[in-house]
CSV table of C-alpha atoms and ligand atoms in Angstrom, one decimal:
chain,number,residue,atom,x,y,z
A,1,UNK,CA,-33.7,-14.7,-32.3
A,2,UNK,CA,-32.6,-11.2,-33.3
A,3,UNK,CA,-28.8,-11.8,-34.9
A,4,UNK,CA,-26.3,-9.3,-35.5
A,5,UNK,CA,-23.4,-9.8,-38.1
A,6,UNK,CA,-20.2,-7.0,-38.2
A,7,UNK,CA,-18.8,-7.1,-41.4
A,8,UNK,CA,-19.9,-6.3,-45.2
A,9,UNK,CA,-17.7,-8.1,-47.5
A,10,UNK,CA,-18.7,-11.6,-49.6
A,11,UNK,CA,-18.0,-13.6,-46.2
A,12,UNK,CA,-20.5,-12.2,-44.3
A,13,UNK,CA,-22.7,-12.2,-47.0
A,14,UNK,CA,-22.2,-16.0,-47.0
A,15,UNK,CA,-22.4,-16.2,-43.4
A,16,UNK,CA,-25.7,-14.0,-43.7
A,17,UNK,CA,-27.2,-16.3,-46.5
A,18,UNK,CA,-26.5,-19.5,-44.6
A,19,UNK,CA,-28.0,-18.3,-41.1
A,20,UNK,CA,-30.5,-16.6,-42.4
A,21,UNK,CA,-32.0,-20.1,-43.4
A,22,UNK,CA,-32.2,-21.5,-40.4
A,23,UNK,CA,-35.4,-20.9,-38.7
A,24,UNK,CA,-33.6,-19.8,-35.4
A,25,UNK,CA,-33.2,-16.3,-36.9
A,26,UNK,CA,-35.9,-14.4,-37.1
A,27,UNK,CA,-34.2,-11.0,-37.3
A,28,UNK,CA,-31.0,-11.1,-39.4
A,29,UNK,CA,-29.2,-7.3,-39.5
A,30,UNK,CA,-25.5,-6.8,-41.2
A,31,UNK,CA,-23.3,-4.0,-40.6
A,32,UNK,CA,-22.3,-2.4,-42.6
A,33,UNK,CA,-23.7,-5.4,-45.4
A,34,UNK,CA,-23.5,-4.3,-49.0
A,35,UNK,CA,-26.0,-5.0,-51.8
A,36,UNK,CA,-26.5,-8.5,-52.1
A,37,UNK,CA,-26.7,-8.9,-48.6
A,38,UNK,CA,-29.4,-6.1,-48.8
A,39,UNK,CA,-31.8,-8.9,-50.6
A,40,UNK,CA,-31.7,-11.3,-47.5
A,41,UNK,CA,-31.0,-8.9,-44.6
A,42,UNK,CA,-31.5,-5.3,-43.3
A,43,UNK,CA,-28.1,-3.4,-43.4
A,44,UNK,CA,-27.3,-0.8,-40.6
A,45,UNK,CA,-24.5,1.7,-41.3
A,46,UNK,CA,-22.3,1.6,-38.3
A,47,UNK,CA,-18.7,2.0,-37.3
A,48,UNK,CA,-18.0,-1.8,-36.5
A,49,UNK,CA,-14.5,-1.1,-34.8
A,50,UNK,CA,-15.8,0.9,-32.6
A,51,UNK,CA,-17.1,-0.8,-29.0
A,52,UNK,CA,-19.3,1.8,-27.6
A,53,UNK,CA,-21.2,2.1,-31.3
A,54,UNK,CA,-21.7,-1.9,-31.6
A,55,UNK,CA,-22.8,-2.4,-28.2
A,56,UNK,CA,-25.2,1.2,-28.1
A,57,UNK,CA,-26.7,-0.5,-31.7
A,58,UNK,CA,-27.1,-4.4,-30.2
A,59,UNK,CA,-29.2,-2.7,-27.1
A,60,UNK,CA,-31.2,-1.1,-29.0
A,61,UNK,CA,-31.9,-3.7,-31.4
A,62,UNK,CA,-32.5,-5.9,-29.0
A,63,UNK,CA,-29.6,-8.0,-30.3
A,64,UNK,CA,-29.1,-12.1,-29.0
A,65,UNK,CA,-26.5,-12.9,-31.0
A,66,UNK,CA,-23.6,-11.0,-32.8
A,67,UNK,CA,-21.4,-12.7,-35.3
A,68,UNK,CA,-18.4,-10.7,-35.9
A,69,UNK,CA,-16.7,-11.6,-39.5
A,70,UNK,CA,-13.7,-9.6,-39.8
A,71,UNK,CA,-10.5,-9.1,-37.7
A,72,UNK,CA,-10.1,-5.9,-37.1
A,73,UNK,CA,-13.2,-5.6,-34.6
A,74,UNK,CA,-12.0,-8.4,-32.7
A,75,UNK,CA,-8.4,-6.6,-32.5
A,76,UNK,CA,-10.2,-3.7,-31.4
A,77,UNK,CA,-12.0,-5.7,-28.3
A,78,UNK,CA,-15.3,-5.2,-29.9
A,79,UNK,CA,-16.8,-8.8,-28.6
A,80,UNK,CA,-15.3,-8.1,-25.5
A,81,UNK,CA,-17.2,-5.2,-24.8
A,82,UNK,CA,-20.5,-7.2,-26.2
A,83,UNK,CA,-19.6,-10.4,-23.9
A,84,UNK,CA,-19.0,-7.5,-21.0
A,85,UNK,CA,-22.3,-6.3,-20.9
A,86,UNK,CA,-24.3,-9.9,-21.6
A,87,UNK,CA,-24.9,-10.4,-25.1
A,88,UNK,CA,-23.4,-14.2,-26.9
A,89,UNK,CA,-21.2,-13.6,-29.4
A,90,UNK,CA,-19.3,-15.4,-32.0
A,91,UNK,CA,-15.7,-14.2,-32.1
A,92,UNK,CA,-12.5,-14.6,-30.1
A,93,UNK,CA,-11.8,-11.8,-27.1
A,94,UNK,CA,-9.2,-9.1,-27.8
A,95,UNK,CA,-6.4,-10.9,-25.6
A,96,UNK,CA,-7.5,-14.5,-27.8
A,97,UNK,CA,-7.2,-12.4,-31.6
A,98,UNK,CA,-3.7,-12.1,-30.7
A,99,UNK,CA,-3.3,-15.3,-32.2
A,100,UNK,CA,-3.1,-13.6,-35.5
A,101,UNK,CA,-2.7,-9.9,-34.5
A,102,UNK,CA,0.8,-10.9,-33.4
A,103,UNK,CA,3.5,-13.6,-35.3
A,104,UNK,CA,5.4,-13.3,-32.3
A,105,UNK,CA,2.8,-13.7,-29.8
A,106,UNK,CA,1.6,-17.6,-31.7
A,107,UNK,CA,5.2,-18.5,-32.4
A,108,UNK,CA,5.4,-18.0,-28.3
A,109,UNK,CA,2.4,-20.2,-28.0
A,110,UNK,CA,3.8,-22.8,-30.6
A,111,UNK,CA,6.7,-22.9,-28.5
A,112,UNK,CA,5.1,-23.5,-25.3
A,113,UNK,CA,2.7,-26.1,-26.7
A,114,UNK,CA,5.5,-27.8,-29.0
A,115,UNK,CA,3.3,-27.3,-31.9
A,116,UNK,CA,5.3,-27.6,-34.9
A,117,UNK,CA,5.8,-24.2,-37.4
A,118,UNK,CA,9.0,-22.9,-38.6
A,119,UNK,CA,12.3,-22.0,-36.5
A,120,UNK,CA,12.2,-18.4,-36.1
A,121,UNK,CA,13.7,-15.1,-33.7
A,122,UNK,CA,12.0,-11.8,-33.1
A,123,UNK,CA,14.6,-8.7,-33.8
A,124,UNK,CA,13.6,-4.7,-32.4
A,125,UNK,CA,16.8,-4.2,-33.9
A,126,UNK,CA,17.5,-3.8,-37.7
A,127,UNK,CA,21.5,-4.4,-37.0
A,128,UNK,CA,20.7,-7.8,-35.1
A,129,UNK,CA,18.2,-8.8,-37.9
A,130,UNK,CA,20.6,-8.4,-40.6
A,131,UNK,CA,23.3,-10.7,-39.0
A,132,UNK,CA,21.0,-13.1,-38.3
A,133,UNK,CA,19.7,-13.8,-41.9
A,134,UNK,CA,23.4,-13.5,-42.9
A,135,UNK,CA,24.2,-16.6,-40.2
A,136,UNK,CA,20.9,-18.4,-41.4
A,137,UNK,CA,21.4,-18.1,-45.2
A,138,UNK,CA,18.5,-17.8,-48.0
A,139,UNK,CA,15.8,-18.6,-48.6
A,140,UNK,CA,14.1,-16.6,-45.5
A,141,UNK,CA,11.1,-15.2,-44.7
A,142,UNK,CA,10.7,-11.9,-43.0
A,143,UNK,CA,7.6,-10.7,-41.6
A,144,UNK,CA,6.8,-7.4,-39.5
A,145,UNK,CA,5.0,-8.5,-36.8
A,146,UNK,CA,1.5,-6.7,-36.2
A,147,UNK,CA,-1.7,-6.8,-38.6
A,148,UNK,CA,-0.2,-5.5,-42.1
A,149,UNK,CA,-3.1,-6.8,-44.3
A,150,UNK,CA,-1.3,-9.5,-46.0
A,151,UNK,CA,1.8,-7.0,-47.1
A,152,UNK,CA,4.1,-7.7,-44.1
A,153,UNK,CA,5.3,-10.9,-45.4
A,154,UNK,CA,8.5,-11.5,-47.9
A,155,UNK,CA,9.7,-14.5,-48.7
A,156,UNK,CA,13.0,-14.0,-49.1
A,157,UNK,CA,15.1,-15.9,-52.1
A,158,UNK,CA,17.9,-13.5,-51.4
A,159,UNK,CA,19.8,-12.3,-48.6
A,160,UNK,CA,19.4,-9.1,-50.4
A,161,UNK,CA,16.1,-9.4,-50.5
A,162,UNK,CA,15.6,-10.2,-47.0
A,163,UNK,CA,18.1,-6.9,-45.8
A,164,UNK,CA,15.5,-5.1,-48.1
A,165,UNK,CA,12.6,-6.4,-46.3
A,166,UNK,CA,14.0,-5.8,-42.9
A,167,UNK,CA,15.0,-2.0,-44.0
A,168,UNK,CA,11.5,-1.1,-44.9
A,169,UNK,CA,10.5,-3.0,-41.5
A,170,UNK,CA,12.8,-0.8,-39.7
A,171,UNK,CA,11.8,2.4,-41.7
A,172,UNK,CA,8.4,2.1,-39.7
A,173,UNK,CA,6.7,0.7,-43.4
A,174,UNK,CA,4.5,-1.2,-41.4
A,175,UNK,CA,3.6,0.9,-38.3
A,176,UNK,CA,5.5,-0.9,-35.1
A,177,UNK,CA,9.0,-1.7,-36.0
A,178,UNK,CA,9.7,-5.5,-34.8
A,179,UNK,CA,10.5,-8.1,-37.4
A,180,UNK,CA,10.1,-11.8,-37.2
A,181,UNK,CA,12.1,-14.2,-39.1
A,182,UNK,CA,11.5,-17.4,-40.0
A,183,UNK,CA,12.5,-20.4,-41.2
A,184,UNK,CA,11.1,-21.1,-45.1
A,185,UNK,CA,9.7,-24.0,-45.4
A,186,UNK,CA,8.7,-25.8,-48.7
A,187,UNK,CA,5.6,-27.8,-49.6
A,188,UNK,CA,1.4,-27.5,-50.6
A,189,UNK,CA,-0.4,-25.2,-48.1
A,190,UNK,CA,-3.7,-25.1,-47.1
A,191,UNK,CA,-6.3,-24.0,-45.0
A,192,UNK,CA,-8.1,-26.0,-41.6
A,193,UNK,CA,-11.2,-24.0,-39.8
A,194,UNK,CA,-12.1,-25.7,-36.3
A,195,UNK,CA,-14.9,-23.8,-34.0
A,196,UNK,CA,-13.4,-23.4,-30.2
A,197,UNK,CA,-14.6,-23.1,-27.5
A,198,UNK,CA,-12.4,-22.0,-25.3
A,199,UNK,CA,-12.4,-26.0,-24.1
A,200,UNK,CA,-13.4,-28.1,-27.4
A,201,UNK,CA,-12.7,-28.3,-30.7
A,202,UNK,CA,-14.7,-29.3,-33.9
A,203,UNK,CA,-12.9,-28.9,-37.3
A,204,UNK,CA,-15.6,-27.6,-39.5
A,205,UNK,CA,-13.7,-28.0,-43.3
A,206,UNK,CA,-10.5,-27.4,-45.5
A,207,UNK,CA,-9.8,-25.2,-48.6
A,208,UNK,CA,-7.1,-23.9,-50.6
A,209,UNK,CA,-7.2,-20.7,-52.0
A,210,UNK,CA,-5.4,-18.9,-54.4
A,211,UNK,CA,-3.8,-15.6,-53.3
A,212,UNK,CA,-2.2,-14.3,-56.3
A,213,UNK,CA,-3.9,-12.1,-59.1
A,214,UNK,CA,-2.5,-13.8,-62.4
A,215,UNK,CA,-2.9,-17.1,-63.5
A,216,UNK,CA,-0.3,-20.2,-62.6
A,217,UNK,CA,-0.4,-18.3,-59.3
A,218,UNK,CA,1.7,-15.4,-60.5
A,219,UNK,CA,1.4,-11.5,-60.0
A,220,UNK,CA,1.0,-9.6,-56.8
A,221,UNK,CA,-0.6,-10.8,-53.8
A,222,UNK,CA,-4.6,-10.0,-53.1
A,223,UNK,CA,-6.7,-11.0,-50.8
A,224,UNK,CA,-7.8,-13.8,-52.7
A,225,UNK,CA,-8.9,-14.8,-55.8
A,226,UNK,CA,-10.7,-17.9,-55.4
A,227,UNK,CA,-10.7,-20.8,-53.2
A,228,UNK,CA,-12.0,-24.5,-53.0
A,229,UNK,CA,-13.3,-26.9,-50.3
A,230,UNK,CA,-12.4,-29.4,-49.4
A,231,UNK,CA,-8.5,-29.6,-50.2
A,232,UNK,CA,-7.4,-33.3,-51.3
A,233,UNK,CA,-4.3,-32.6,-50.1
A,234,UNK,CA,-5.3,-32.5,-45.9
A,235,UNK,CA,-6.1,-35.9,-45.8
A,236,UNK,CA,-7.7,-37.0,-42.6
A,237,UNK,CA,-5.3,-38.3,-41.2
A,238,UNK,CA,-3.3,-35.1,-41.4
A,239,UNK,CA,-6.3,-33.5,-39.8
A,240,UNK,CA,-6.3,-36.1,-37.0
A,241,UNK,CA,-1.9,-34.9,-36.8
A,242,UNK,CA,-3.3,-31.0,-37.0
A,243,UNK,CA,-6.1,-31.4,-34.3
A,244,UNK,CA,-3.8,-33.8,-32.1
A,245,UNK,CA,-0.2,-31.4,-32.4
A,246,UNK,CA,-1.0,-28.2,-33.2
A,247,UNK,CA,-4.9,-27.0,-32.2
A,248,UNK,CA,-5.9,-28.9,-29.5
A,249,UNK,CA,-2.6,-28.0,-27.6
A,250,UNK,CA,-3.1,-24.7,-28.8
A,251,UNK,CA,-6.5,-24.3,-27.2
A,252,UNK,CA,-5.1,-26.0,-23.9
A,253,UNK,CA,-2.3,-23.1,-24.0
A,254,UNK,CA,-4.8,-20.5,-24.4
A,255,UNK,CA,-6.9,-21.8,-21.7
A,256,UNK,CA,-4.6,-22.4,-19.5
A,257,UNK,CA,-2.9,-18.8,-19.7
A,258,UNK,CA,-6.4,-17.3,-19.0
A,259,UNK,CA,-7.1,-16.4,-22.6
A,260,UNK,CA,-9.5,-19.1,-23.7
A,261,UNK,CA,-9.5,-18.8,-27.2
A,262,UNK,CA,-14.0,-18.8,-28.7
A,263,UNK,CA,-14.5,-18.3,-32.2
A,264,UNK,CA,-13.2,-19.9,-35.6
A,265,UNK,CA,-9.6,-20.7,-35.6
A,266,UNK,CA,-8.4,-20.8,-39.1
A,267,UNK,CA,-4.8,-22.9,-39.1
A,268,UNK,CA,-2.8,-22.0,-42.1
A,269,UNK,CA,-0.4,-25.0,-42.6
A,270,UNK,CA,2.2,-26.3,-44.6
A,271,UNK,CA,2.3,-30.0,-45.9
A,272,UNK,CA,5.3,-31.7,-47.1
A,273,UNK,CA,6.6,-35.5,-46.6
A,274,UNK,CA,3.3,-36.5,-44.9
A,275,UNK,CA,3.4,-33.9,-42.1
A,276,UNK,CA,1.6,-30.4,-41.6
A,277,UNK,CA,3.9,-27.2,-40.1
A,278,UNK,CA,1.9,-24.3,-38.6
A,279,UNK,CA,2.2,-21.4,-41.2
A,280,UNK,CA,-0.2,-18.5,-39.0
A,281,UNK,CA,-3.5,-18.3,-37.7
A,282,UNK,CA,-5.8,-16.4,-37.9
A,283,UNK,CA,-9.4,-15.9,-35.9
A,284,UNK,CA,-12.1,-15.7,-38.2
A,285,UNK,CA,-13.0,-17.1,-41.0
A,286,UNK,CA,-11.3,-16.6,-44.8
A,287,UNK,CA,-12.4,-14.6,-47.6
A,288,UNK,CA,-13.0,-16.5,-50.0
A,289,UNK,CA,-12.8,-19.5,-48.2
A,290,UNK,CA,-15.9,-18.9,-46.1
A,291,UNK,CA,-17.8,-19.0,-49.3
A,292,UNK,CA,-17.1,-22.4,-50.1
A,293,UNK,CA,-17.5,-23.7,-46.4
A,294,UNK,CA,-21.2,-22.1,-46.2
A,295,UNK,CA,-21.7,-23.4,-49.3
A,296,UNK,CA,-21.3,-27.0,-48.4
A,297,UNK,CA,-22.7,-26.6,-44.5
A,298,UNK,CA,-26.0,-24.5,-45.0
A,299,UNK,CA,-28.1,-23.6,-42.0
A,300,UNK,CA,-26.6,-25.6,-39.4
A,301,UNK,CA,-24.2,-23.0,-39.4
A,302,UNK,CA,-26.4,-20.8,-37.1
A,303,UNK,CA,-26.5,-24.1,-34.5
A,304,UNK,CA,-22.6,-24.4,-35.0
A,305,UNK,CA,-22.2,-20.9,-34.1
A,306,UNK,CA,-24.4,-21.0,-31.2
A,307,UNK,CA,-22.8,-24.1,-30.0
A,308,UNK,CA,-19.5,-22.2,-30.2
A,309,UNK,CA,-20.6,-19.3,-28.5
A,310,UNK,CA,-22.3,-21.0,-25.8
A,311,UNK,CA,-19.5,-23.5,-24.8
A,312,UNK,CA,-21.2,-26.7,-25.9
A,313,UNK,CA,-18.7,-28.0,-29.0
A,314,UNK,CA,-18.3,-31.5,-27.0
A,315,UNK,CA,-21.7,-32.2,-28.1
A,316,UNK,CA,-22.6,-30.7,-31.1
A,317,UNK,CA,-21.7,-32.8,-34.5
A,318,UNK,CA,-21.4,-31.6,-38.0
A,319,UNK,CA,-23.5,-32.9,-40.7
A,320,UNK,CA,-21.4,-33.2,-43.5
A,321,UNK,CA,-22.7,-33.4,-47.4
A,322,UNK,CA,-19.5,-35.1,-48.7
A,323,UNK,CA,-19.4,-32.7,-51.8
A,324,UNK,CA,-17.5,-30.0,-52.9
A,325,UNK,CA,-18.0,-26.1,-53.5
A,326,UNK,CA,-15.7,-24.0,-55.7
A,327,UNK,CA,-15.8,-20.0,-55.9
A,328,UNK,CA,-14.4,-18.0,-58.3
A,329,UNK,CA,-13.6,-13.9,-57.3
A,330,UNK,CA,-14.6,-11.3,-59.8
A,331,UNK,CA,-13.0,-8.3,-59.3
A,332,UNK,CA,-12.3,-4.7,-60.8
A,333,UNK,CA,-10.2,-4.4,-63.7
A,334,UNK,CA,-6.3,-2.9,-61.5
A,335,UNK,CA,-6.9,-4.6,-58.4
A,336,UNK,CA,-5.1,-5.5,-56.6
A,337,UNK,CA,-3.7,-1.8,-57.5
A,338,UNK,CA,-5.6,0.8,-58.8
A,339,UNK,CA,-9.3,0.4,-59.8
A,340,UNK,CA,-12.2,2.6,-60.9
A,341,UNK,CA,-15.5,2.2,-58.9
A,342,UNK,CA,-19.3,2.7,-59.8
A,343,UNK,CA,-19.3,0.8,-62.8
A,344,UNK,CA,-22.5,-1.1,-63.6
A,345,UNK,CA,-22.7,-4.7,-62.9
A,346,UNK,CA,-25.3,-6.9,-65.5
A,347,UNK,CA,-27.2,-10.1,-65.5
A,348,UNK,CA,-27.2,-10.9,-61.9
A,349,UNK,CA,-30.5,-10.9,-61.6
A,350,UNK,CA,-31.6,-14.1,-64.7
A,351,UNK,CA,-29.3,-16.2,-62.5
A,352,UNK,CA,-30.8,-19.0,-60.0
A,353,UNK,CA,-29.9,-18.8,-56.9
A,354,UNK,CA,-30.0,-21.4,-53.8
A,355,UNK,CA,-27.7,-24.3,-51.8
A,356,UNK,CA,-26.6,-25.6,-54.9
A,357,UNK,CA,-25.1,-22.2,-56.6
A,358,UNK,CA,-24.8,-18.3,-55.3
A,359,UNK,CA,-23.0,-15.3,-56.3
A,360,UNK,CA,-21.9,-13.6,-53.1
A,361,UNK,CA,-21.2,-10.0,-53.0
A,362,UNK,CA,-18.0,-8.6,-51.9
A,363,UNK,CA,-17.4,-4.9,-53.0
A,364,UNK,CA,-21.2,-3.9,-54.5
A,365,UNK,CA,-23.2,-1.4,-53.9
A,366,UNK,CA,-26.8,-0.1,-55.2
A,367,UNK,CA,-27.4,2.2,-57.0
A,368,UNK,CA,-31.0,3.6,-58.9
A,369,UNK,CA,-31.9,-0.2,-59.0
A,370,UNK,CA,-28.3,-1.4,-60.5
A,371,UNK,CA,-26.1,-3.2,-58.5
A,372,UNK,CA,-22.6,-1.3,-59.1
A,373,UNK,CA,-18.9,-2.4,-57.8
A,374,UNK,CA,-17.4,-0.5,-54.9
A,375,UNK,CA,-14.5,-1.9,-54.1
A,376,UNK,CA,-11.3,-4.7,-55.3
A,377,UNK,CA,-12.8,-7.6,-54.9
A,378,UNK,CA,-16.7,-7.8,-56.1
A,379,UNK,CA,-18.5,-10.4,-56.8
A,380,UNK,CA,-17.7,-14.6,-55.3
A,381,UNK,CA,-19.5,-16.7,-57.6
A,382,UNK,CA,-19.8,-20.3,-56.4
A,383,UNK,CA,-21.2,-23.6,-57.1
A,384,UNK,CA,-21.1,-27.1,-55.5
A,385,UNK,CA,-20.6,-30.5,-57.1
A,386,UNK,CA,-20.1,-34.1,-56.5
A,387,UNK,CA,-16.9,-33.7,-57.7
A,388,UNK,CA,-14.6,-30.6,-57.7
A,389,UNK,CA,-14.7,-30.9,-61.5
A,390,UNK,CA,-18.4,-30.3,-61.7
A,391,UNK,CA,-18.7,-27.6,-58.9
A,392,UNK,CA,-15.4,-25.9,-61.0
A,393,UNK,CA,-17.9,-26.5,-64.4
A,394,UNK,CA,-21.1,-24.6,-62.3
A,395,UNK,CA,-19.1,-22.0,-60.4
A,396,UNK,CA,-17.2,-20.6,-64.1
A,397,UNK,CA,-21.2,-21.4,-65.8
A,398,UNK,CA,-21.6,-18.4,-62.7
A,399,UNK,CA,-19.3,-15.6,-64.1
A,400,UNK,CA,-20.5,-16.3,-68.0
A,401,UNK,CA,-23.7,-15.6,-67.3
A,402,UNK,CA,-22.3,-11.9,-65.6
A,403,UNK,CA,-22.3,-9.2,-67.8
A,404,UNK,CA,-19.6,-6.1,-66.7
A,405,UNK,CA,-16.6,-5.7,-68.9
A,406,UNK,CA,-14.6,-3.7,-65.7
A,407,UNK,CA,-14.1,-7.2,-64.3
A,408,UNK,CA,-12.2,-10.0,-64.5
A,409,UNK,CA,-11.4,-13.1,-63.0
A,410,UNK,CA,-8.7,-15.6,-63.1
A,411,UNK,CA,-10.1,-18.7,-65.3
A,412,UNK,CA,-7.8,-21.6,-63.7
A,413,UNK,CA,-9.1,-21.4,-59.9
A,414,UNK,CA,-9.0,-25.1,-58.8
A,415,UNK,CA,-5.8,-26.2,-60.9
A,416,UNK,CA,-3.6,-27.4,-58.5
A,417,UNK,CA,-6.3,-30.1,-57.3
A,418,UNK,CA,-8.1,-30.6,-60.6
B,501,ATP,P1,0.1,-10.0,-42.9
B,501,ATP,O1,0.5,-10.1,-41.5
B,501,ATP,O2,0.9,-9.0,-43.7
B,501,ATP,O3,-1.4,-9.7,-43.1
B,501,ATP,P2,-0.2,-12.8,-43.4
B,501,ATP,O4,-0.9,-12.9,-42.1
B,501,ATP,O5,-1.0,-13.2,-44.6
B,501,ATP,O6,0.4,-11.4,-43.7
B,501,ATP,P3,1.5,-15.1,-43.3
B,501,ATP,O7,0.3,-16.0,-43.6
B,501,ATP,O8,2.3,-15.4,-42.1
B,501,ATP,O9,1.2,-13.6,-43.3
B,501,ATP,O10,2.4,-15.3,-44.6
B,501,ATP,C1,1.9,-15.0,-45.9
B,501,ATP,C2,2.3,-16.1,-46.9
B,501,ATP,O11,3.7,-16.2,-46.9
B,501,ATP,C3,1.9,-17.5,-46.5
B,501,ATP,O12,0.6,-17.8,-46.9
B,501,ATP,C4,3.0,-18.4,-47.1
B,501,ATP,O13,2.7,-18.5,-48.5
B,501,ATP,C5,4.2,-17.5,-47.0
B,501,ATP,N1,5.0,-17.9,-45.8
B,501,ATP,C6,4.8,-17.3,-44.6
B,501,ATP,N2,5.7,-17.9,-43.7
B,501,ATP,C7,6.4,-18.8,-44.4
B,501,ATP,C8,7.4,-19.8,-44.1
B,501,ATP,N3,8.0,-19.8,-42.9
B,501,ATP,N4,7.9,-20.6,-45.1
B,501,ATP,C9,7.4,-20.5,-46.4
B,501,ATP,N5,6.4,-19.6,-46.7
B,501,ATP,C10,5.9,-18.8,-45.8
């Protein structure tokens, strides 16, 4: 089959590397892909957001099968439009991505499905806001309520923090001006991805990942700086508690309001005393964390996706390897602030590739036969293990073997569980 996958950051060049193994693709085209996906995969320039441009480029290509990696296509109603005119694709509709366009919107369905997250109330009105974090007290989170690309969110320790937080909210900071405050809660978090769809569910790993640029988990927020599957600390019977409180009911919500939710639904929780607490969600899968899940599943993630998109979860099974996979994010020296782009990237090519260890592009680019960074976040190198200690050992062996001094990495990805 001819496949089609939106996106071009290390994610989709995991999700390329593991379908493209499976014999079902024949055709394997990324948009807009970047240079390591280049190697495996012909990469189409193309504006992904953009409905009438995906669906014009899967006619002509003779698509059967898009895989859309980001969220902001999916906000934008891109597999909609696909579904619309005929084509199977692997991504939630627009009225479904709601479920992490909007806090407001999946408190609402936590609500109606008793799933439990934190207590929280939705203010359009700065004044309101402010009395209400004075009546609740700090800690306190504060979030604005749309897509904000991870910057939306303070966790308050002060109630002068929070007013802060709700002031630049109100000062339209974040585009719409609606805050969301919530209830802190303590504890370990980490991340559950189950395939839905729209009727089943089959939880397809964990991870944790580590958001924060510095080591000890310090410094601003990124988009992630390394992440590890699977995480000790979901034990399976927490996973039975998440699938049986907060998913399944989830899905049964979305159904039943005439949204059935089809796609990966990636359940950030919170774990403390024995018990998981709904944190966000968000519909598709992480970066980094998709690294480490393709890692360990290979190419039956073509048949998982196709099982998925066609509507046949309740029989489909997943073949698990019982390891684990680490990956470690090379990035540009500056990010998550300012960074220089174009500088030369050495000794990817001496290293030995296949389901055991890959380095995954994120920001790259080619450039007279040298593979240059592009962006923040470059480069996801990552290994698998019998235990997390050894995949830890082959995914850092990885980034030695990388010659460019403009990057760097954080050297303790995997602490908390090692
Ligand atoms: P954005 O919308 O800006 O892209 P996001 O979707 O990443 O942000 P969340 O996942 O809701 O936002 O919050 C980001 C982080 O803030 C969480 O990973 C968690 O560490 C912390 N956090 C969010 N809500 C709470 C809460 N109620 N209690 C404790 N910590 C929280």
């Amino acid at each position: 089959m001819n496949i089609l996958i939106l996106g071009g950051g290390g994610r989709e060049h995991a999700l390329a590397w593991a379908i493209r193994q499976n014999p079902k693709c024949d055709r394997l085209i990324v948009a807009p892909g970047n240079a390591g996906i280049a190697e495996i995969a012909r990469c189409a320039s193309l504006d992904i957001n953009s409905r009438s441009e995906v669906l014009a480029f899967a006619e002509e290509h003779a698509i059967d099968f898009v895989v859309v990696g980001p969220e902001a296509p999916l906000a934008a109603g891109v597999s909609d439009a696909l579904r619309e005119a005929g084509f199977l694709v692997f991504g939630p509709s627009q009225a479904a991505a709601q479920l992490e366009a909007s806090k407001a919107f999946t408190k609402e369905i936590c609500d109606a499905c008793g799933a439990p997250t934190a207590a929280w109330a939705r203010f359009a009105d700065a004044v309101a806001a402010r009395d209400y974090i004075a009546a609740q007290g700090a800690p306190i989170v504060v979030k604005a309520d749309g897509l904000a690309a991870g910057k939306g969110v303070t966790v308050a320790e002060t109630l002068a923090d929070a007013e802060e937080a709700i002031n630049l909210i109100f000062r339209g900071e974040f585009g719409d001006t609606s805050v969301v405050i919530e209830e802190f809660m303590a504890g370990e978090e980490a991340s559950f991805f189950v395939l839905c769809d729209g009727t089943d569910c089959l939880p397809i790993g964990t991870a944790q990942d580590h958001k924060r640029v510095g080591e000890g988990d310090t410094g601003p927020n990124t988009g992630g700086m390394g992440a590890y599957s699977p995480a000790p600390v979901l034990t399976e019977a927490l996973q039975d508690q998440v699938m049986a409180q907060i998913i399944r009911p989830t899905v049964a919500e979305m159904a039943r309001r005439g949204t059935p939710f089809q796609g990966v639904l990636y359940a950030g929780l919170m774990i403390e005393g024995g018990r998981a607490r709904l944190v966000e969600y968000n519909v598709r899968f992480g970066d980094p964390e998709c690294q480490v899940l393709m890692l360990r599943l290979g190419a039956q993630v073509l048949d998982l996706l196709l099982a998925c998109a066609e509507g046949r979860l309740s029989d489909t099974r997943v073949n698990w390897a019982g390891d684990h996979a680490l990956t470690v994010v090379m990035a540009a020296k500056g990010y998550p602030g300012a960074y220089e782009k174009g500088s030369v990237i050495k000794g990817l090519g001496g290293i030995p590739e296949g389901s055991f260890q890959m380095v995954f592009h994120a920001g790259t680019a080619e450039k007279d036969g040298q593979v240059t960074a592009a962006g923040g976040r470059v480069l996801a190198c990552t290994a698998r293990g019998t235990t997390l200690a050894e995949a830890h050992q082959r995914a850092y062996a990885l980034v030695d073997q990388i010659d460019w001094p403009e990057g760097f990495c954080r050297r303790d990805i995997g602490w908390r569980a090692l």
